[in-house]
Structures are given as C-alpha cells and as structure tokens.
PDB file of C-alpha atoms in Angstrom:
ATOM      1  CA  MET O   1       0.391  -9.144  -6.856  1.00  0.00           C
ATOM      2  CA  ASP O   2       3.538  -7.904  -5.201  1.00  0.00           C
ATOM      3  CA  LYS O   3       4.950  -9.153  -1.936  1.00  0.00           C
ATOM      4  CA  GLU O   4       2.936  -8.204   1.121  1.00  0.00           C
ATOM      5  CA  LYS O   5       5.003  -8.011   4.264  1.00  0.00           C
ATOM      6  CA  GLU O   6       2.129  -7.309   6.609  1.00  0.00           C
ATOM      7  CA  LYS O   7      -0.529  -9.629   7.904  1.00  0.00           C
ATOM      8  CA  ALA O   8      -3.611  -9.899   5.777  1.00  0.00           C
ATOM      9  CA  GLY O   9      -6.136  -7.197   6.449  1.00  0.00           C
ATOM     10  CA  THR O  10      -3.820  -4.822   8.319  1.00  0.00           C
ATOM     11  CA  LYS O  11      -3.364  -1.190   7.329  1.00  0.00           C
ATOM     12  CA  LYS O  12      -0.636  -0.621   4.758  1.00  0.00           C
ATOM     13  CA  ASP O  13       2.298   1.741   5.216  1.00  0.00           C
ATOM     14  CA  GLN O  14       2.517   2.892   1.615  1.00  0.00           C
ATOM     15  CA  PRO O  15       0.397   5.812   0.343  1.00  0.00           C
ATOM     16  CA  ALA O  16      -3.057   4.965  -0.899  1.00  0.00           C
ATOM     17  CA  PRO O  17      -3.457   4.674  -4.672  1.00  0.00           C
ATOM     18  CA  GLN O  18      -4.736   7.850  -6.238  1.00  0.00           C
ATOM     19  CA  ARG O  19      -6.831   6.193  -8.935  1.00  0.00           C
ATOM     20  CA  LYS O  20      -9.753   3.837  -8.647  1.00  0.00           C
ATOM     21  CA  ASP O  21      -9.852   0.667 -10.721  1.00  0.00           C
ATOM     22  CA  GLN O  22     -12.841   0.166 -12.986  1.00  0.00           C
ATOM     23  CA  PRO O  23     -15.965  -0.968 -11.114  1.00  0.00           C
ATOM     24  CA  ARG O  24     -16.284  -4.741 -10.913  1.00  0.00           C
ATOM     25  CA  LEU O  25     -19.301  -6.932 -11.469  1.00  0.00           C
ATOM     26  CA  GLN O  26     -20.802  -7.949  -8.154  1.00  0.00           C
ATOM     27  CA  SER O  27     -22.254 -11.336  -7.449  1.00  0.00           C
ATOM     28  CA  THR O  28     -25.879 -11.703  -6.398  1.00  0.00           C
ATOM     29  CA  PRO O  29     -27.002 -12.948  -2.969  1.00  0.00           C
ATOM     30  CA  LYS O  30     -28.151 -16.167  -4.683  1.00  0.00           C
ATOM     31  CA  GLU O  31     -24.660 -16.723  -6.102  1.00  0.00           C
ATOM     32  CA  GLU O  32     -23.111 -15.993  -2.730  1.00  0.00           C
ATOM     33  CA  THR O  33     -25.402 -18.523  -1.054  1.00  0.00           C
ATOM     34  CA  ALA O  34     -24.513 -21.197  -3.622  1.00  0.00           C
ATOM     35  CA  CYS O  35     -20.814 -20.447  -3.189  1.00  0.00           C
ATOM     36  CA  ARG O  36     -21.002 -20.827   0.591  1.00  0.00           C
ATOM     37  CA  LYS O  37     -22.900 -24.085   0.240  1.00  0.00           C
ATOM     38  CA  ALA O  38     -20.137 -25.421  -2.024  1.00  0.00           C
ATOM     39  CA  LEU O  39     -17.496 -24.348   0.503  1.00  0.00           C
ATOM     40  CA  SER O  40     -19.328 -26.172   3.281  1.00  0.00           C
ATOM     41  CA  GLU O  41     -19.579 -29.322   1.162  1.00  0.00           C
ATOM     42  CA  LEU O  42     -15.806 -29.213   0.714  1.00  0.00           C
ATOM     43  CA  GLY O  43     -15.329 -29.006   4.469  1.00  0.00           C
ATOM     44  CA  VAL O  44     -14.042 -25.434   4.596  1.00  0.00           C
ATOM     45  CA  THR O  45     -14.593 -23.549   7.853  1.00  0.00           C
ATOM     46  CA  PHE O  46     -15.567 -19.920   7.273  1.00  0.00           C
ATOM     47  CA  GLU O  47     -17.268 -16.928   8.839  1.00  0.00           C
ATOM     48  CA  ASP O  48     -19.110 -14.102   7.102  1.00  0.00           C
ATOM     49  CA  ARG O  49     -18.009 -10.525   7.647  1.00  0.00           C
ATOM     50  CA  GLU O  50     -19.553  -7.114   7.098  1.00  0.00           C
ATOM     51  CA  PRO O  51     -19.027  -5.586   3.619  1.00  0.00           C
ATOM     52  CA  ILE O  52     -15.619  -4.025   3.055  1.00  0.00           C
ATOM     53  CA  GLY O  53     -15.409  -0.863   0.996  1.00  0.00           C
ATOM     54  CA  ASP O  54     -13.414   2.310   0.567  1.00  0.00           C
ATOM     55  CA  LYS O  55     -15.180   4.862  -1.630  1.00  0.00           C
ATOM     56  CA  ASP O  56     -12.091   7.056  -1.954  1.00  0.00           C
ATOM     57  CA  ILE O  57      -9.608   4.334  -2.866  1.00  0.00           C
ATOM     58  CA  GLY O  58     -11.821   1.686  -4.457  1.00  0.00           C
ATOM     59  CA  CYS O  59     -10.961  -1.394  -2.364  1.00  0.00           C
ATOM     60  CA  SER O  60     -14.056  -3.528  -1.992  1.00  0.00           C
ATOM     61  CA  ILE O  61     -15.459  -6.916  -0.984  1.00  0.00           C
ATOM     62  CA  PRO O  62     -19.265  -6.726  -0.933  1.00  0.00           C
ATOM     63  CA  HIS O  63     -19.654 -10.169   0.693  1.00  0.00           C
ATOM     64  CA  PRO O  64     -16.372 -11.008   2.456  1.00  0.00           C
ATOM     65  CA  LEU O  65     -15.705 -14.115   4.434  1.00  0.00           C
ATOM     66  CA  VAL O  66     -12.855 -15.384   6.568  1.00  0.00           C
ATOM     67  CA  ILE O  67     -11.594 -18.899   5.872  1.00  0.00           C
ATOM     68  CA  LYS O  68      -9.635 -20.930   8.405  1.00  0.00           C
ATOM     69  CA  ASP O  69      -8.739 -23.930   6.269  1.00  0.00           C
ATOM     70  CA  LEU O  70      -8.452 -24.959   2.628  1.00  0.00           C
ATOM     71  CA  SER O  71      -9.993 -28.426   2.896  1.00  0.00           C
ATOM     72  CA  ARG O  72     -11.040 -30.927   5.528  1.00  0.00           C
ATOM     73  CA  LYS O  73      -7.404 -31.922   5.998  1.00  0.00           C
ATOM     74  CA  ILE O  74      -5.421 -28.758   5.207  1.00  0.00           C
ATOM     75  CA  SER O  75      -5.519 -25.783   7.556  1.00  0.00           C
ATOM     76  CA  LEU O  76      -4.662 -22.192   6.647  1.00  0.00           C
ATOM     77  CA  GLU O  77      -2.434 -19.993   8.794  1.00  0.00           C
ATOM     78  CA  PRO O  78      -3.325 -17.278   9.578  1.00  0.00           C
ATOM     79  CA  GLU O  79      -7.001 -17.079   8.685  1.00  0.00           C
ATOM     80  CA  ALA O  80      -7.661 -15.156   5.474  1.00  0.00           C
ATOM     81  CA  THR O  81     -10.262 -12.609   4.368  1.00  0.00           C
ATOM     82  CA  LEU O  82     -11.318 -13.257   0.762  1.00  0.00           C
ATOM     83  CA  ASN O  83     -14.301 -13.093  -1.540  1.00  0.00           C
ATOM     84  CA  CYS O  84     -16.199 -16.352  -1.885  1.00  0.00           C
ATOM     85  CA  THR O  85     -15.257 -16.978  -5.529  1.00  0.00           C
ATOM     86  CA  THR O  86     -11.557 -16.985  -4.677  1.00  0.00           C
ATOM     87  CA  ALA O  87     -12.092 -19.024  -1.518  1.00  0.00           C
ATOM     88  CA  LEU O  88     -13.989 -21.647  -3.504  1.00  0.00           C
ATOM     89  CA  ALA O  89     -11.295 -21.830  -6.191  1.00  0.00           C
ATOM     90  CA  LEU O  90      -8.733 -22.451  -3.456  1.00  0.00           C
ATOM     91  CA  ALA O  91     -10.876 -25.084  -1.763  1.00  0.00           C
ATOM     92  CA  ARG O  92     -11.494 -26.983  -4.988  1.00  0.00           C
ATOM     93  CA  PHE O  93      -7.811 -26.886  -5.895  1.00  0.00           C
ATOM     94  CA  PHE O  94      -6.566 -28.021  -2.493  1.00  0.00           C
ATOM     95  CA  ALA O  95      -9.190 -30.741  -2.176  1.00  0.00           C
ATOM     96  CA  GLY O  96      -8.997 -31.963  -5.746  1.00  0.00           C
ATOM     97  CA  GLN O  97      -5.431 -31.638  -7.022  1.00  0.00           C
ATOM     98  CA  VAL O  98      -2.975 -30.827  -4.258  1.00  0.00           C
ATOM     99  CA  PRO O  99      -3.237 -34.116  -2.290  1.00  0.00           C
ATOM    100  CA  ALA O 100      -2.192 -36.177  -5.315  1.00  0.00           C
ATOM    101  CA  LEU O 101       0.714 -33.831  -6.046  1.00  0.00           C
ATOM    102  CA  ALA O 102       1.904 -34.152  -2.447  1.00  0.00           C
ATOM    103  CA  ARG O 103       1.714 -37.945  -2.512  1.00  0.00           C
ATOM    104  CA  LYS O 104       3.631 -38.118  -5.773  1.00  0.00           C
ATOM    105  CA  HIS O 105       6.415 -35.681  -5.017  1.00  0.00           C
ATOM    106  CA  LEU O 106       6.603 -35.412  -1.222  1.00  0.00           C
ATOM    107  CA  LYS O 107       5.438 -38.922  -0.268  1.00  0.00           C
ATOM    108  CA  GLN O 108       3.277 -37.459   2.506  1.00  0.00           C
ATOM    109  CA  PRO O 109       0.276 -35.189   2.921  1.00  0.00           C
ATOM    110  CA  ILE O 110       0.253 -31.428   3.429  1.00  0.00           C
ATOM    111  CA  ARG O 111      -1.231 -30.495   6.792  1.00  0.00           C
ATOM    112  CA  SER O 112      -1.229 -26.707   6.618  1.00  0.00           C
ATOM    113  CA  VAL O 113      -0.472 -23.733   4.391  1.00  0.00           C
ATOM    114  CA  ARG O 114       1.010 -20.440   5.573  1.00  0.00           C
ATOM    115  CA  HIS O 115      -0.012 -17.407   3.581  1.00  0.00           C
ATOM    116  CA  ALA O 116       1.653 -13.988   3.379  1.00  0.00           C
ATOM    117  CA  SER O 117      -1.306 -11.929   2.175  1.00  0.00           C
ATOM    118  CA  ALA O 118      -5.027 -12.171   1.485  1.00  0.00           C
ATOM    119  CA  TYR O 119      -7.223  -9.051   1.547  1.00  0.00           C
ATOM    120  CA  VAL O 120      -5.163  -5.867   1.849  1.00  0.00           C
ATOM    121  CA  CYS O 121      -6.266  -2.462   0.549  1.00  0.00           C
ATOM    122  CA  ARG O 122      -3.204  -1.518  -1.476  1.00  0.00           C
ATOM    123  CA  ALA O 123      -1.890  -0.857  -4.950  1.00  0.00           C
ATOM    124  CA  ARG O 124       0.382  -3.047  -7.006  1.00  0.00           C
ATOM    125  CA  ASN O 125       4.022  -2.279  -6.388  1.00  0.00           C
ATOM    126  CA  GLY O 126       5.137   0.908  -8.124  1.00  0.00           C
ATOM    127  CA  THR O 127       1.715   1.702  -9.604  1.00  0.00           C
ATOM    128  CA  ASN O 128      -1.582   3.417  -8.820  1.00  0.00           C
ATOM    129  CA  THR O 129      -3.494   0.329  -9.952  1.00  0.00           C
ATOM    130  CA  LEU O 130      -5.183  -1.556  -7.164  1.00  0.00           C
ATOM    131  CA  SER O 131      -3.877  -5.028  -6.446  1.00  0.00           C
ATOM    132  CA  GLU O 132      -6.194  -8.019  -6.704  1.00  0.00           C
ATOM    133  CA  HIS O 133      -5.654  -8.289  -2.955  1.00  0.00           C
ATOM    134  CA  ALA O 134      -7.722  -5.102  -2.639  1.00  0.00           C
ATOM    135  CA  PHE O 135     -10.780  -7.076  -3.802  1.00  0.00           C
ATOM    136  CA  GLY O 136     -10.162 -10.229  -1.761  1.00  0.00           C
ATOM    137  CA  ASN O 137      -9.337 -11.811  -5.077  1.00  0.00           C
ATOM    138  CA  ALA O 138      -5.854 -13.177  -4.295  1.00  0.00           C
ATOM    139  CA  LEU O 139      -3.831 -15.270  -1.879  1.00  0.00           C
ATOM    140  CA  ASP O 140      -0.042 -15.339  -1.505  1.00  0.00           C
ATOM    141  CA  ILE O 141       1.278 -18.715  -0.339  1.00  0.00           C
ATOM    142  CA  ALA O 142       4.588 -18.604   1.542  1.00  0.00           C
ATOM    143  CA  ALA O 143       5.032 -22.163   2.859  1.00  0.00           C
ATOM    144  CA  PHE O 144       3.588 -25.651   3.235  1.00  0.00           C
ATOM    145  CA  THR O 145       3.789 -27.728   6.412  1.00  0.00           C
ATOM    146  CA  LEU O 146       3.970 -31.471   5.806  1.00  0.00           C
ATOM    147  CA  ALA O 147       2.599 -34.321   7.898  1.00  0.00           C
ATOM    148  CA  ASP O 148       5.993 -34.958   9.518  1.00  0.00           C
ATOM    149  CA  GLY O 149       6.277 -31.325  10.589  1.00  0.00           C
ATOM    150  CA  THR O 150       8.685 -30.294   7.852  1.00  0.00           C
ATOM    151  CA  THR O 151       8.195 -26.808   6.440  1.00  0.00           C
ATOM    152  CA  LEU O 152       8.591 -26.383   2.686  1.00  0.00           C
ATOM    153  CA  THR O 153       9.049 -22.715   1.854  1.00  0.00           C
ATOM    154  CA  VAL O 154       8.156 -21.290  -1.525  1.00  0.00           C
ATOM    155  CA  SER O 155      11.527 -20.330  -2.963  1.00  0.00           C
ATOM    156  CA  LYS O 156      13.954 -21.387  -5.651  1.00  0.00           C
ATOM    157  CA  LYS O 157      15.670 -24.586  -4.502  1.00  0.00           C
ATOM    158  CA  ASP O 158      19.370 -25.326  -4.941  1.00  0.00           C
ATOM    159  CA  ASP O 159      18.562 -28.809  -6.237  1.00  0.00           C
ATOM    160  CA  PRO O 160      15.839 -28.598  -8.900  1.00  0.00           C
ATOM    161  CA  LYS O 161      15.435 -32.396  -8.736  1.00  0.00           C
ATOM    162  CA  SER O 162      14.709 -32.512  -5.008  1.00  0.00           C
ATOM    163  CA  ASP O 163      11.279 -33.648  -3.830  1.00  0.00           C
ATOM    164  CA  GLY O 164      10.448 -30.142  -2.631  1.00  0.00           C
ATOM    165  CA  ALA O 165      11.477 -28.501  -5.882  1.00  0.00           C
ATOM    166  CA  ARG O 166       9.493 -31.003  -7.930  1.00  0.00           C
ATOM    167  CA  PHE O 167       6.397 -30.444  -5.805  1.00  0.00           C
ATOM    168  CA  LEU O 168       6.630 -26.659  -6.068  1.00  0.00           C
ATOM    169  CA  ASP O 169       7.025 -26.902  -9.830  1.00  0.00           C
ATOM    170  CA  ALA O 170       4.075 -29.289 -10.145  1.00  0.00           C
ATOM    171  CA  PHE O 171       1.926 -27.139  -7.847  1.00  0.00           C
ATOM    172  CA  ARG O 172       2.659 -24.056  -9.916  1.00  0.00           C
ATOM    173  CA  LYS O 173       1.787 -25.757 -13.194  1.00  0.00           C
ATOM    174  CA  ALA O 174      -1.403 -27.282 -11.803  1.00  0.00           C
ATOM    175  CA  ALA O 175      -2.553 -23.924 -10.411  1.00  0.00           C
ATOM    176  CA  CYS O 176      -2.444 -22.358 -13.880  1.00  0.00           C
ATOM    177  CA  GLY O 177      -6.039 -22.684 -15.025  1.00  0.00           C
ATOM    178  CA  PRO O 178      -7.871 -23.005 -11.734  1.00  0.00           C
ATOM    179  CA  PHE O 179      -6.383 -19.539 -11.072  1.00  0.00           C
ATOM    180  CA  LEU O 180      -6.148 -16.873 -13.743  1.00  0.00           C
ATOM    181  CA  THR O 181      -2.871 -15.443 -12.436  1.00  0.00           C
ATOM    182  CA  VAL O 182      -0.034 -17.552 -11.061  1.00  0.00           C
ATOM    183  CA  LEU O 183       3.291 -15.947 -10.158  1.00  0.00           C
ATOM    184  CA  GLY O 184       6.183 -17.202  -8.069  1.00  0.00           C
ATOM    185  CA  PRO O 185       9.961 -17.453  -7.719  1.00  0.00           C
ATOM    186  CA  GLY O 186      11.603 -16.389 -10.966  1.00  0.00           C
ATOM    187  CA  SER O 187       8.661 -14.241 -12.102  1.00  0.00           C
ATOM    188  CA  ASP O 188      10.225 -11.118 -10.608  1.00  0.00           C
ATOM    189  CA  ALA O 189      11.873  -9.997  -7.385  1.00  0.00           C
ATOM    190  CA  ASP O 190       8.520  -9.334  -5.691  1.00  0.00           C
ATOM    191  CA  HIS O 191       7.517 -13.000  -5.973  1.00  0.00           C
ATOM    192  CA  ALA O 192      10.802 -14.646  -5.003  1.00  0.00           C
ATOM    193  CA  ASP O 193       9.405 -16.142  -1.808  1.00  0.00           C
ATOM    194  CA  HIS O 194       5.739 -16.892  -2.466  1.00  0.00           C
ATOM    195  CA  PHE O 195       3.149 -18.027  -4.972  1.00  0.00           C
ATOM    196  CA  HIS O 196       0.616 -15.371  -5.910  1.00  0.00           C
ATOM    197  CA  LEU O 197      -2.712 -16.898  -6.966  1.00  0.00           C
ATOM    198  CA  ASP O 198      -5.611 -14.748  -8.084  1.00  0.00           C
ATOM    199  CA  MET O 199      -8.871 -14.741 -10.003  1.00  0.00           C
ATOM    200  CA  LYS O 200      -8.361 -11.536 -11.996  1.00  0.00           C
ATOM    201  CA  SER O 201     -10.792 -11.241 -14.886  1.00  0.00           C
ATOM    202  CA  ARG O 202      -8.971 -11.694 -18.184  1.00  0.00           C
ATOM    203  CA  ARG O 203      -9.980 -11.666 -21.818  1.00  0.00           C
ATOM    204  CA  ASN O 204     -11.298 -15.109 -22.802  1.00  0.00           C
ATOM    205  CA  ASP O 205     -10.402 -16.280 -19.265  1.00  0.00           C
ATOM    206  CA  ARG O 206      -6.897 -17.079 -20.492  1.00  0.00           C
ATOM    207  CA  PRO O 207      -4.596 -17.441 -17.450  1.00  0.00           C
ATOM    208  CA  TYR O 208      -1.383 -15.486 -17.008  1.00  0.00           C
ATOM    209  CA  CYS O 209       1.248 -17.768 -15.473  1.00  0.00           C
ATOM    210  CA  ARG O 210       4.943 -17.043 -15.029  1.00  0.00           C
TER     211      ARG O 210
END
C-alpha cells in the first residue's frame, strides 16, 4: 500500500520479502469467465496474460489481465496488470459513480486516469508482509485528466473548498465500500501523492479507509 515509484510490473529495487503471506483463495475458471464478461459489458479493454507466480516470495496472480481503460469514456495510463476482481471493482466504480462526482464538483468529465502502481512483486514499506500490489489486488491513482486537458493531481490542496479539493474528497469517500482499503493524502507520508485502492480481504468485509 506504500508509494510505488516504478512503473507497474517492473522489477523492484528493494530486497524481496523473506516471508510468504498466507495462501489466498483462488477463483475458478467459471468465475474468471463471468468476471471478464462483466468487464466487456462495461466497455473495458483488456488482454489476458500468462499466470504470474513466485514460489519463493509468494507474489501471485493465477489469472492476470492487463486493462487499458476504466470505462468506455475513461482511459488508464499506463496500462495496468491486475486480477479480474480488482479490475471489475474499478470498472464498476468509474462507470457508476465517478462520472456524477466529476459533473458535480468539476463541471466536466474525466477523460483519463494516471496510475502510479498496479501489480508489483514487493512488500509493504518497512515490513516483510507482501503488499496487495503483489497479488494484482491494488491500484494507486496519481492524477486525473479532465476533458479540457487540465490535470488534477492527487495531493492535499491549499484551498479545501476548491473544485479539485471537493472532487478528491468526494472520490475518496465514495471509494470506501466499493474498495476495502482506501488511503490517500493525510493517511501517512507514503500516500501523500496518490490514492491507494485495494480489495484486501477483511473480517466481515468492513473497509479500512483513512
């Protein structure tokens, strides 16, 4: 969940974690097929990839895919490697809730999203616990590009009443629920310049949002 300075999917510089996380439940081919059908119905462009796995470290995506957009009208830059469950959560959120938030607070649509990290085989900062990124279970959002070409970065704004600040606040609140972890500016130093969204399994599916 910490800041990832490299492009998604590239080799990390930090030492590999020395401990594996607990094995995770894997979806069935039938579930994967249904998930991909739902993505297609939402207009998301994607490509399947070969299974990703590291037996020594524990990073794993049994059925990875690469997505190139988040909805029919919102592109993703660069493309991101994720598991299908996380990709579908993103697609539903950006198709269902984000457009209305943009109209209300920004008075124009969002055309693209720039991310800072998707799948990366690494540990959480300062720990030997694998990050949710290591399972294709997370996306870090760094900026939004609006219809007029303006770039809205994810950061604490000087004027909390500005359109950009209001949108970022509304986006963050709306994401809590569709995603089981939501972190961003003010959570800690590692999340000062991006939103971290993930689908980490939690007791009773209660989200952790800060």
